[in-house]
Coordinates of C-alpha atoms and ligand atoms in Angstrom, one line a residue:
M106 CA -11.1 -8.6 -16.3
I107 CA -9.8 -6.5 -13.9
L108 CA -7.8 -3.4 -14.4
I109 CA -4.6 -2.6 -12.0
T110 CA -2.9 0.3 -12.0
G111 CA 0.3 0.8 -10.1
A112 CA 0.4 -3.8 -10.1
A113 CA 4.1 -3.6 -11.0
G114 CA 5.0 -2.4 -7.3
Y115 CA 4.7 -3.5 -4.1
I116 CA 1.5 -3.4 -3.0
G117 CA 0.2 -3.7 -6.3
S118 CA 1.5 -6.7 -7.1
H119 CA 0.9 -8.8 -4.3
T120 CA -2.9 -7.6 -4.8
A121 CA -2.6 -9.3 -8.7
L122 CA -1.4 -12.2 -7.5
N123 CA -4.6 -12.8 -5.2
F124 CA -6.4 -12.2 -7.9
L125 CA -4.5 -14.7 -10.1
N126 CA -5.3 -17.3 -7.8
A127 CA -8.3 -16.8 -7.7
G128 CA -8.6 -16.9 -11.3
Y129 CA -8.9 -13.6 -12.3
D130 CA -7.9 -11.7 -15.8
I131 CA -6.0 -8.6 -15.0
V132 CA -4.6 -6.2 -16.7
V133 CA -1.7 -4.4 -15.5
F134 CA -1.3 -0.5 -15.9
D135 CA 2.2 0.5 -14.9
N136 CA 4.9 4.0 -15.6
L137 CA 7.5 1.7 -14.1
E138 CA 8.7 4.7 -12.9
T139 CA 9.2 3.3 -9.5
G140 CA 7.9 -0.6 -10.1
H141 CA 9.4 -2.9 -12.3
I142 CA 9.6 -5.2 -15.1
E143 CA 11.0 -8.6 -14.3
T144 CA 7.6 -8.3 -10.6
V145 CA 5.0 -8.0 -14.0
E146 CA 6.6 -10.9 -15.4
A147 CA 6.9 -12.9 -12.6
L148 CA 3.4 -12.5 -12.6
Q149 CA 2.9 -13.6 -15.8
K150 CA 3.9 -16.6 -14.8
I151 CA 1.1 -17.4 -12.8
G152 CA -1.9 -16.0 -15.3
C153 CA -3.7 -14.2 -17.4
V154 CA -2.2 -10.7 -17.1
K155 CA -2.0 -8.6 -19.8
F156 CA 1.0 -5.9 -19.4
E157 CA 0.2 -2.1 -20.4
K158 CA 3.5 0.3 -19.3
G159 CA 1.3 4.2 -19.3
D160 CA 1.1 7.2 -17.1
L161 CA -1.9 7.9 -15.5
R162 CA -1.1 11.8 -16.3
N163 CA -1.5 11.6 -20.1
I164 CA -5.2 10.5 -20.3
E165 CA -4.4 9.4 -23.6
D166 CA -2.3 6.3 -22.5
I167 CA -5.2 4.9 -19.9
D168 CA -8.0 6.0 -22.4
A169 CA -6.5 3.5 -25.4
V170 CA -6.6 0.7 -22.3
F171 CA -10.2 1.0 -21.7
S172 CA -10.9 0.9 -25.3
K173 CA -8.3 -2.1 -26.3
Y174 CA -10.1 -4.6 -23.2
K175 CA -13.1 -5.1 -21.7
I176 CA -12.7 -3.6 -18.7
D177 CA -14.7 -4.5 -15.2
A178 CA -13.6 -2.9 -12.6
V179 CA -10.3 -1.0 -11.5
I180 CA -8.1 -1.7 -8.4
H181 CA -6.2 1.5 -8.2
F182 CA -3.1 2.0 -6.8
A183 CA -0.3 3.8 -9.2
A184 CA 1.1 6.4 -7.5
F185 CA 3.5 7.6 -5.8
A186 CA 4.1 7.2 -1.5
L187 CA 7.3 8.7 0.0
V188 CA 6.2 11.5 2.7
G189 CA 9.9 12.9 2.8
E190 CA 9.5 13.5 -0.8
S191 CA 6.3 14.6 -0.8
V192 CA 6.7 17.1 1.3
E193 CA 10.2 18.6 -1.4
N194 CA 8.2 18.1 -4.3
P195 CA 4.1 18.9 -3.4
S196 CA 3.9 19.3 -7.0
K197 CA 5.1 16.4 -8.4
Y198 CA 2.5 13.6 -5.4
Y199 CA -0.8 16.6 -7.0
R200 CA -0.1 16.4 -10.7
N201 CA 0.7 11.9 -10.4
N202 CA -1.4 11.2 -7.4
V203 CA -4.5 13.5 -7.9
V204 CA -4.4 14.8 -11.7
G205 CA -3.6 11.0 -12.4
T206 CA -6.5 9.9 -10.4
L207 CA -9.1 12.1 -12.0
N208 CA -7.8 10.6 -15.7
L209 CA -8.6 7.8 -14.4
L210 CA -11.9 8.3 -13.1
D211 CA -13.2 10.4 -16.1
T212 CA -12.0 7.6 -18.1
M213 CA -14.0 4.7 -16.5
I214 CA -17.2 7.3 -16.4
K215 CA -16.2 8.3 -20.1
H216 CA -16.6 4.1 -20.8
D217 CA -19.2 3.1 -17.9
I218 CA -17.2 1.4 -15.9
K219 CA -18.1 2.4 -12.4
K220 CA -16.1 0.5 -9.4
I221 CA -13.5 1.1 -8.1
V222 CA -11.3 -0.1 -5.3
F223 CA -8.5 2.7 -4.3
S224 CA -5.4 2.7 -2.1
S225 CA -5.8 4.8 0.6
T226 CA -4.0 5.1 3.8
C227 CA -3.5 6.1 7.6
A228 CA -2.2 8.7 6.6
T229 CA -5.5 10.8 6.2
Y230 CA -5.4 10.6 8.9
G231 CA -2.3 12.7 10.0
E232 CA -1.7 13.0 14.0
P233 CA -4.3 10.5 16.1
K234 CA -6.5 12.2 18.0
Y235 CA -6.9 8.7 19.6
T236 CA -5.8 5.0 19.2
P237 CA -6.9 2.9 18.4
I238 CA -8.0 4.7 14.7
D239 CA -11.0 3.7 13.5
E240 CA -13.0 5.2 10.1
K241 CA -14.6 7.6 11.5
H242 CA -11.2 9.7 13.5
P243 CA -11.1 13.3 11.4
Q244 CA -8.8 13.2 8.7
N245 CA -6.1 16.5 8.9
P246 CA -3.1 14.5 6.9
I247 CA 0.0 16.5 8.0
N248 CA 2.0 16.2 4.6
P249 CA 1.0 16.0 0.6
Y250 CA 1.1 12.5 0.3
G251 CA -1.5 12.1 2.8
M252 CA -3.1 14.7 1.8
S253 CA -2.8 13.5 -1.8
K254 CA -4.6 10.4 -1.1
L255 CA -7.4 12.4 1.2
M256 CA -8.1 14.3 -1.9
V257 CA -8.3 11.1 -4.2
E258 CA -10.7 10.5 -1.2
K259 CA -13.2 13.0 -1.8
I260 CA -13.2 13.3 -6.0
M261 CA -15.0 9.4 -5.6
D262 CA -17.5 11.2 -3.1
D263 CA -17.8 13.2 -5.9
F264 CA -18.0 11.0 -8.3
D265 CA -20.1 9.2 -6.7
R266 CA -23.0 11.7 -6.1
A267 CA -22.9 12.6 -9.9
Y268 CA -22.4 9.6 -11.9
G269 CA -22.7 7.0 -9.8
L270 CA -18.8 5.8 -9.7
K271 CA -19.0 3.0 -6.5
S272 CA -15.9 3.2 -4.6
I273 CA -14.7 1.1 -1.8
R274 CA -11.4 2.7 -0.4
L275 CA -9.3 0.8 1.8
R276 CA -6.9 3.0 4.3
Y277 CA -3.6 1.0 5.1
F278 CA -1.7 0.5 8.4
N279 CA 2.0 -0.1 8.1
V280 CA 2.0 -2.9 5.2
A281 CA 5.3 -5.7 6.0
G282 CA 5.8 -9.4 4.1
C283 CA 6.6 -10.5 0.7
D284 CA 5.3 -13.3 -1.0
E285 CA 5.6 -16.4 0.9
L286 CA 7.4 -18.3 -2.9
S287 CA 9.5 -14.9 -2.7
R288 CA 8.8 -15.1 -7.0
I289 CA 7.7 -11.2 -6.1
G290 CA 8.6 -9.0 -2.8
E291 CA 8.8 -6.1 -1.8
W292 CA 11.9 -3.3 -4.4
H293 CA 11.5 -0.2 -4.0
E294 CA 15.1 1.5 -5.6
I295 CA 14.3 4.2 -2.0
E296 CA 14.0 2.1 0.8
T297 CA 12.4 4.2 3.8
H298 CA 10.7 1.1 6.2
L299 CA 11.5 -0.4 9.0
I300 CA 11.6 -3.8 8.1
P301 CA 13.5 -4.1 5.5
N302 CA 15.9 -1.2 6.2
I303 CA 16.9 -3.8 9.5
L304 CA 17.1 -6.3 6.5
K305 CA 19.7 -4.9 4.3
S306 CA 21.5 -3.3 7.6
T307 CA 22.6 -7.0 8.0
F308 CA 24.3 -7.4 4.7
G309 CA 27.3 -5.7 5.1
Q310 CA 27.0 -2.7 3.9
G311 CA 28.5 -0.9 6.3
Q312 CA 24.9 0.8 6.9
T313 CA 23.8 0.5 10.0
F314 CA 20.3 0.4 10.9
K315 CA 19.1 3.0 12.6
I316 CA 15.9 3.7 14.9
F317 CA 14.9 7.5 14.6
G318 CA 13.9 8.6 17.9
D319 CA 14.0 6.4 21.4
D320 CA 12.1 9.4 23.5
Y321 CA 8.5 8.9 22.8
D322 CA 5.4 8.6 25.1
T323 CA 5.8 4.9 24.3
P324 CA 6.4 2.4 27.1
D325 CA 10.9 1.7 25.4
G326 CA 10.1 5.0 23.5
T327 CA 9.8 4.2 20.6
C328 CA 7.1 4.1 18.1
I329 CA 4.2 1.9 17.7
R330 CA 3.3 1.2 14.6
D331 CA 0.7 -2.0 13.3
Y332 CA 2.1 -4.1 10.3
V333 CA 0.2 -6.0 8.6
N334 CA 1.0 -8.7 6.5
I335 CA 1.2 -8.3 1.9
E336 CA -1.3 -11.4 2.0
D337 CA -3.3 -10.4 4.3
L338 CA -3.4 -6.8 2.8
A339 CA -4.2 -8.6 -1.1
Q340 CA -6.7 -10.9 0.0
A341 CA -8.7 -8.2 2.2
H342 CA -8.3 -6.0 -1.5
R343 CA -10.3 -9.2 -3.3
L344 CA -12.8 -9.0 -0.5
A345 CA -13.4 -5.3 -1.2
F346 CA -13.9 -5.5 -5.1
E347 CA -16.1 -8.7 -3.8
Y348 CA -18.0 -6.7 -2.0
L349 CA -18.6 -3.8 -4.3
Q350 CA -19.2 -6.6 -7.4
K351 CA -22.2 -7.6 -4.8
E352 CA -23.6 -4.5 -2.8
N353 CA -22.4 -2.0 -5.6
K354 CA -22.1 0.1 -2.7
S355 CA -18.8 3.1 -1.5
D356 CA -17.1 2.6 1.2
V357 CA -14.4 3.3 3.1
F358 CA -12.7 0.4 5.7
N359 CA -9.4 0.6 7.7
L360 CA -7.1 -2.4 7.2
G361 CA -4.2 -3.2 10.1
T362 CA -4.1 -5.8 12.6
E363 CA -5.6 -3.6 15.7
K364 CA -1.7 -4.9 17.3
G365 CA 0.7 -2.5 17.5
S366 CA 4.7 -2.9 17.4
S367 CA 7.2 -0.7 19.1
V368 CA 10.2 0.2 16.6
K369 CA 12.4 -2.2 19.5
Q370 CA 9.8 -4.8 19.4
V371 CA 10.0 -5.6 15.5
F372 CA 14.1 -5.2 16.0
A373 CA 13.8 -7.9 18.3
E374 CA 11.7 -10.0 16.7
C375 CA 14.5 -9.5 13.3
E376 CA 16.9 -10.5 15.3
K377 CA 15.0 -13.4 17.2
V378 CA 13.7 -14.3 13.2
L379 CA 18.2 -13.9 11.8
G380 CA 19.0 -15.5 15.2
E381 CA 21.8 -13.1 15.4
K382 CA 22.5 -9.8 16.9
I383 CA 21.6 -7.1 14.4
D384 CA 23.8 -3.8 15.0
V385 CA 21.5 -1.0 15.9
E386 CA 21.9 2.5 16.4
I387 CA 19.5 5.6 18.0
T388 CA 19.8 8.5 16.7
Q389 CA 16.7 11.1 16.3
R390 CA 13.6 11.0 15.4
R391 CA 11.9 11.4 11.5
P392 CA 9.5 14.4 10.9
G393 CA 6.3 13.8 11.2
D394 CA 6.5 10.4 12.4
P395 CA 3.7 9.9 15.2
A396 CA 4.3 8.5 18.2
I397 CA 1.5 5.7 18.0
L398 CA -0.9 4.5 15.4
Y399 CA -2.8 1.3 14.8
A400 CA -5.9 0.3 13.6
D401 CA -9.6 -0.1 14.8
A402 CA -10.1 -1.9 11.5
A403 CA -14.2 -4.2 13.3
K404 CA -15.4 -2.6 10.4
A405 CA -13.8 -4.7 8.4
K406 CA -14.2 -7.7 9.5
D407 CA -17.7 -7.2 10.5
I408 CA -18.4 -5.5 6.6
L409 CA -15.8 -7.6 4.3
G410 CA -14.9 -10.3 7.1
W411 CA -12.4 -10.1 7.0
T412 CA -9.3 -11.3 8.9
P413 CA -5.8 -10.7 9.3
Q414 CA -4.6 -14.1 9.1
K415 CA 0.3 -14.1 9.8
S416 CA 2.2 -12.8 12.5
L417 CA 4.7 -10.0 12.1
E418 CA 7.1 -13.2 12.6
K419 CA 5.9 -14.7 8.9
S420 CA 6.4 -10.7 7.4
I421 CA 9.5 -10.6 8.6
K422 CA 10.9 -14.2 7.6
T423 CA 9.1 -13.5 4.2
A424 CA 10.4 -9.9 3.5
Y425 CA 14.2 -11.5 5.3
E426 CA 13.7 -14.6 2.5
Y427 CA 13.3 -12.0 -1.1
E428 CA 16.0 -10.0 0.9
K429 CA 18.5 -11.9 0.3
I430 CA 16.9 -12.6 -3.9
L431 CA 17.3 -9.0 -4.3
Q432 CA 21.1 -8.5 -3.0
K433 CA 21.6 -10.6 -6.1
K434 CA 19.8 -8.2 -8.4
Ligands
UDP707 N1 11.7 3.5 11.2 C1 13.3 3.4 12.3 N2 14.5 3.3 11.1 C2 13.9 3.1 9.5 C3 13.4 3.4 9.4 C4 11.5 3.0 10.1 O1 13.2 3.7 13.4 O2 15.2 3.3 9.2 C5 10.9 3.7 13.0 C6 9.8 5.3 12.0 O3 10.4 6.1 12.7 C7 8.6 4.8 12.4 C8 8.2 3.6 12.4 O4 9.7 3.0 12.2 O5 8.2 5.3 13.9 C9 7.6 3.1 11.2 O6 8.4 3.5 9.9 P1 7.6 3.1 8.3 O7 8.7 4.6 7.8 O8 8.1 2.0 7.9 O9 6.9 3.5 8.1 P2 5.8 4.5 8.7 O10 4.8 4.5 9.6 O11 6.5 5.9 8.5 O12 4.6 4.4 7.7

């Protein structure tokens, strides 16, 4: 069985869905602090999914799971992921993302499980020195969230040297879209991301969508990001897992489309998909946003055979379908 931590959340649940479709049995471990039980229940309708509620900060919780099930490998998502919150409350981020992961890794070693795919981020690179960003780009995170993920990457290197723990660390760029059948989706109580925020603003709750700054040094003045579709991203996790099973080697890969889209371009694409004008206002820059981030993902293509297939339009369409469901919850 595959243990997926954080599979009640956005990226974890879509990855779980991909593994279920490929015939794997999974155990979901989640504290449901930001994830949702309804998401786990949706996965349970699709395949063999055991659910264990627990928190990585309590080592007994995770130890019990490894004692109960025969786990072959771990896909690890469980983490806090709000950059702004990480700046205000770094302790929360280091305790959960770093200490929690250390508990997980220690327990894996104790139970002789030595394969893990880890959800890392392009936030480990910090302010870009050049674009597109490849895996050799220096890692100098500019917030505790990115630093917590980098610390875990370093811990994994040391655990490989000392205990033979093999890890694939996947550094995502921006992730967008939802399951095409809307069974699961992007469901955050606090939504900070661009596409869901644009879509939410169309449901008439008086919140005009805000573009955070149009005075960046980019062609239209708004920030450029690389939006990879969630189903493509989920597929990359399975390819990484299968590579790990076959090669038993640690490695790190960027996951992005290698194509940048500006905030204004994404906004225009949303208007096109919805077929309507959306109210917008330009406000000041959000602290900590670099002007341009997009991936060099050649390594994932060469080694994992991963090529993202789905368009930004597809991501927006599926996100919109799911947003309609969320609005009724
Ligand atoms: N953004 C925006 N308005 C919003 C949310 C995001 O203008 O309501 C911009 C943000 O400043 C950034 C881009 O959209 O330039 C992507 O932001 P997001 O939070 O989705 O992802 P991040 O790049 O921070 O991981």
